[in-house]
Amino acid sequence: KQEVTQIPAALSVPEGENLVLNCSFTDSAIYNLQWFRQDPGKGLTSLLLIQSSQREQTSGRLNASLDKSSGRSTLYIAASQPGDSATYLCAVRIRAGANSKLTFGKGITLSVRP
Amino acid sequence: NAGVMQNPRHLVRRRGQEARLRCSPMKGHSHVYWYRQLPEEGLKFMVYLQKENIIDESGMPKERFSAEFPKEGPSILRIQQVVRGDSAAYFCASSPPTGNPNTDTQYFGPGTRLTVL
């Protein structure tokens, strides 16, 4: 059974700091891995999607890496801003097709202090 | 192209009542997924549907919960005889049937927050 872990549960950093959010998963046989952002009381916004054959993806100040063999992914946020404050969720997808559910971690709640 | 729509956004029910949550997928999407987010927990998969078919319901509680995605109209998640433990945010997601690994993602709605009194 696939399990996704995100530690720590919460993180507080000063504005401008570069930071890394960690995600680990128990079964390396994944189809893809996705990082989402969730603002309080809101839905999920997809940030980056990494296919199992890829090592990293970049979008603006965000960079996500994937090490499938060790069951780890990191989300790197450069020059953090107060607007980055949110909960960041990592999710893995086992395979395409009929069994396409996402398995989520509990998320990391990030607070960026001005 | 409107995103995934869910209504109501907030729903309050008393114990024993029924809750009906609606999800309209993005235009052109034929796959719908329901997830539940309990307080202080991550999102948990409940059910995956295509038009008129339940593909995977391995995350659905055995009793009181049902889901449908009819040929016409939104997908419905129905909870009968609600209990306080059903209080949670229920998210719907949709995806296109393309199977393109580079874009094969799920698009999430804003969620319905159910409170059972």
Coordinates of C-alpha atoms in Angstrom, one line a residue:
Chain A
K1 CA 0.0 0.0 0.0
Q2 CA 1.4 3.4 -1.1
E3 CA 2.0 5.9 1.7
V4 CA 3.1 9.5 1.3
T5 CA 4.8 11.3 4.1
Q6 CA 5.5 15.0 4.4
I7 CA 7.7 16.2 7.3
P8 CA 7.6 18.6 9.0
A9 CA 3.9 19.4 9.2
A10 CA 4.5 23.1 9.5
L11 CA 7.3 25.5 8.7
S12 CA 7.9 29.2 9.3
V13 CA 10.6 31.2 7.5
P14 CA 11.5 34.8 7.1
E15 CA 10.8 36.5 3.7
G16 CA 13.5 36.0 1.2
E17 CA 14.7 32.7 2.4
N18 CA 15.2 29.8 0.0
L19 CA 13.5 26.6 1.3
V20 CA 13.0 23.0 0.6
L21 CA 9.8 21.0 1.3
N22 CA 10.3 17.2 1.5
C23 CA 8.0 14.4 0.4
S24 CA 8.6 10.6 0.7
F25 CA 6.7 7.7 -0.7
T26 CA 6.9 4.0 0.2
D27 CA 6.4 2.4 -3.2
S28 CA 8.7 3.5 -6.0
A29 CA 6.4 2.2 -8.8
I30 CA 4.8 5.5 -9.5
Y31 CA 3.4 6.9 -12.7
N32 CA 3.9 10.6 -11.7
L33 CA 4.2 12.9 -8.7
Q34 CA 2.5 16.2 -8.3
W35 CA 2.9 19.1 -6.0
F36 CA -0.2 21.2 -5.1
R37 CA -0.8 24.3 -3.2
Q38 CA -3.9 24.7 -1.0
D39 CA -4.9 28.1 0.5
P40 CA -7.2 28.1 3.6
G41 CA -10.7 27.2 2.7
K42 CA -9.9 26.8 -0.9
G43 CA -9.3 24.0 -3.4
L44 CA -6.1 22.7 -4.8
T45 CA -3.9 24.3 -7.4
S46 CA -1.4 22.2 -9.3
L47 CA 2.1 23.6 -9.1
L48 CA 4.3 21.0 -10.8
L49 CA 3.9 17.5 -12.2
I50 CA 6.9 15.2 -12.7
Q51 CA 6.6 12.0 -14.7
S52 CA 8.3 8.9 -13.4
S53 CA 11.0 9.2 -16.1
Q54 CA 11.8 12.8 -15.2
R55 CA 14.2 14.1 -12.6
E56 CA 12.9 17.6 -12.1
Q57 CA 10.5 20.3 -13.3
T58 CA 10.7 24.0 -12.9
S59 CA 8.2 26.8 -12.9
G60 CA 9.3 30.3 -12.0
R61 CA 10.7 30.3 -8.4
L62 CA 9.6 26.6 -7.9
N63 CA 11.7 23.6 -8.7
A64 CA 10.6 20.0 -8.0
S65 CA 12.9 17.1 -8.1
L66 CA 12.1 13.3 -8.1
D67 CA 14.3 10.4 -7.0
K68 CA 12.1 7.5 -7.6
S69 CA 14.5 4.8 -6.5
S70 CA 14.8 6.3 -3.0
G71 CA 11.1 7.3 -2.9
R72 CA 11.7 11.0 -2.4
S73 CA 10.7 14.4 -3.9
T74 CA 11.6 17.9 -2.9
L75 CA 9.9 21.2 -3.8
Y76 CA 12.4 24.1 -3.8
I77 CA 11.1 27.6 -3.4
A78 CA 13.5 30.4 -4.1
A79 CA 13.3 33.8 -2.5
S80 CA 10.2 33.1 -0.5
Q81 CA 7.5 35.7 -0.3
P82 CA 4.6 36.2 2.2
G83 CA 2.2 35.3 -0.7
D84 CA 3.8 31.8 -0.7
S85 CA 2.1 31.1 2.7
A86 CA -0.1 28.1 2.1
T87 CA -0.3 24.3 2.6
Y88 CA 1.8 22.4 0.1
L89 CA 0.6 18.9 -0.8
C90 CA 2.6 16.1 -2.5
A91 CA 0.6 13.4 -4.3
V92 CA 1.6 10.3 -6.3
R93 CA -0.3 8.5 -8.9
I94 CA 0.3 4.8 -9.2
R95 CA -0.5 4.3 -12.9
A96 CA -2.6 5.7 -15.7
G97 CA -5.8 4.1 -16.8
A98 CA -8.4 2.5 -14.6
N99 CA -6.8 2.9 -11.3
S100 CA -5.9 6.6 -11.4
K101 CA -6.3 7.8 -7.9
L102 CA -3.9 10.2 -6.3
T103 CA -2.4 9.3 -2.9
F104 CA -1.7 12.5 -0.9
G105 CA 0.6 13.4 2.0
K106 CA -0.9 15.4 4.8
G107 CA 0.8 18.5 3.6
I108 CA 3.3 21.1 4.9
T109 CA 1.8 24.4 6.1
L110 CA 4.2 27.1 5.2
S111 CA 4.2 30.6 6.8
V112 CA 6.5 33.2 5.3
R113 CA 7.0 36.1 7.7
P114 CA 7.4 39.6 6.2
Chain B
N1 CA -13.4 27.3 -20.0
A2 CA -14.8 27.2 -16.5
G3 CA -13.0 25.1 -14.0
V4 CA -14.4 22.3 -11.9
M5 CA -17.5 23.5 -10.2
Q6 CA -18.8 22.2 -6.9
N7 CA -22.0 23.2 -5.1
P8 CA -22.9 23.9 -2.5
R9 CA -19.7 25.4 -1.2
H10 CA -20.9 25.0 2.4
L11 CA -23.5 22.5 3.6
V12 CA -24.9 22.1 7.1
R13 CA -26.9 19.1 8.1
R14 CA -28.2 17.6 11.3
R15 CA -27.4 14.1 12.2
G16 CA -29.6 11.6 10.3
Q17 CA -30.2 13.9 7.4
E18 CA -29.0 13.3 3.8
A19 CA -26.2 15.3 2.1
R20 CA -26.0 15.7 -1.7
L21 CA -22.8 17.1 -3.1
R22 CA -22.6 18.1 -6.7
C23 CA -19.6 18.3 -9.1
S24 CA -19.6 19.6 -12.6
P25 CA -16.3 18.6 -14.3
M26 CA -14.4 20.8 -16.7
K27 CA -15.8 20.9 -20.2
G28 CA -14.6 17.9 -22.2
H29 CA -13.6 15.9 -19.1
S30 CA -15.2 12.5 -18.7
H31 CA -13.3 11.3 -15.6
V32 CA -14.4 12.4 -12.1
Y33 CA -12.8 11.7 -8.7
W34 CA -14.0 12.4 -5.2
Y35 CA -11.7 13.0 -2.3
R36 CA -12.4 13.7 1.4
Q37 CA -10.2 15.9 3.6
L38 CA -10.9 15.3 7.3
P39 CA -9.6 17.9 9.8
E40 CA -5.8 17.7 10.2
E41 CA -5.7 15.0 7.6
G42 CA -4.6 14.8 4.0
L43 CA -6.9 14.2 1.1
K44 CA -8.1 10.6 0.9
F45 CA -9.4 9.1 -2.3
M46 CA -13.0 8.0 -2.3
V47 CA -14.2 7.1 -5.7
Y48 CA -13.4 7.4 -9.4
L49 CA -16.1 7.5 -12.0
Q50 CA -16.5 7.8 -15.7
K51 CA -19.8 8.6 -17.4
E52 CA -22.4 6.2 -16.1
N53 CA -19.7 3.9 -14.6
I54 CA -17.9 3.5 -11.3
I55 CA -14.4 2.5 -12.0
D56 CA -12.8 2.4 -8.5
E57 CA -14.7 2.8 -5.3
S58 CA -12.1 1.3 -3.0
G59 CA -12.0 4.5 -0.8
M60 CA -15.8 4.7 -0.2
P61 CA -17.2 3.7 3.2
K62 CA -19.2 0.6 2.8
E63 CA -22.4 2.1 4.1
R64 CA -24.3 5.3 3.7
F65 CA -22.1 6.7 0.9
S66 CA -22.9 6.5 -2.8
A67 CA -21.7 8.3 -6.0
E68 CA -23.0 8.6 -9.5
F69 CA -22.0 10.3 -12.7
P70 CA -25.0 10.2 -15.1
K71 CA -24.9 10.6 -18.8
E72 CA -26.3 14.1 -18.4
G73 CA -25.7 16.4 -15.5
P74 CA -23.2 16.6 -12.7
S75 CA -21.6 13.9 -10.6
I76 CA -23.4 13.4 -7.2
L77 CA -21.8 12.3 -4.0
R78 CA -24.6 11.2 -1.6
I79 CA -24.3 10.6 2.1
Q80 CA -27.3 9.2 3.8
Q81 CA -28.0 9.5 7.6
V82 CA -25.0 11.7 8.2
V83 CA -23.0 11.5 11.4
R84 CA -20.7 14.1 13.0
G85 CA -17.7 12.1 11.7
D86 CA -18.8 12.9 8.1
S87 CA -17.9 16.6 8.7
A88 CA -15.1 17.3 6.3
A89 CA -14.2 19.0 3.0
Y90 CA -15.2 17.0 0.0
F91 CA -13.2 17.7 -3.2
C92 CA -14.1 16.8 -6.7
A93 CA -11.5 16.5 -9.5
S94 CA -11.8 15.9 -13.2
S95 CA -9.4 14.9 -15.9
P96 CA -9.6 14.5 -19.7
P97 CA -9.5 11.1 -21.3
T98 CA -6.3 11.8 -23.2
G99 CA -3.9 9.6 -21.4
N100 CA -1.1 11.9 -22.2
P101 CA 1.5 11.4 -19.5
N102 CA 2.8 15.0 -19.8
T103 CA -0.5 16.5 -19.1
D104 CA -2.3 13.7 -17.2
T105 CA -3.3 15.7 -14.2
Q106 CA -6.5 16.1 -12.2
Y107 CA -8.1 19.5 -11.9
F108 CA -9.7 20.2 -8.5
G109 CA -12.8 22.1 -7.6
P110 CA -13.1 24.4 -4.6
G111 CA -14.6 21.8 -2.4
T112 CA -17.8 21.4 -0.4
R113 CA -17.4 21.9 3.3
L114 CA -19.9 19.7 5.1
T115 CA -20.7 20.4 8.8
V116 CA -22.9 17.9 10.6
L117 CA -24.5 19.3 13.8

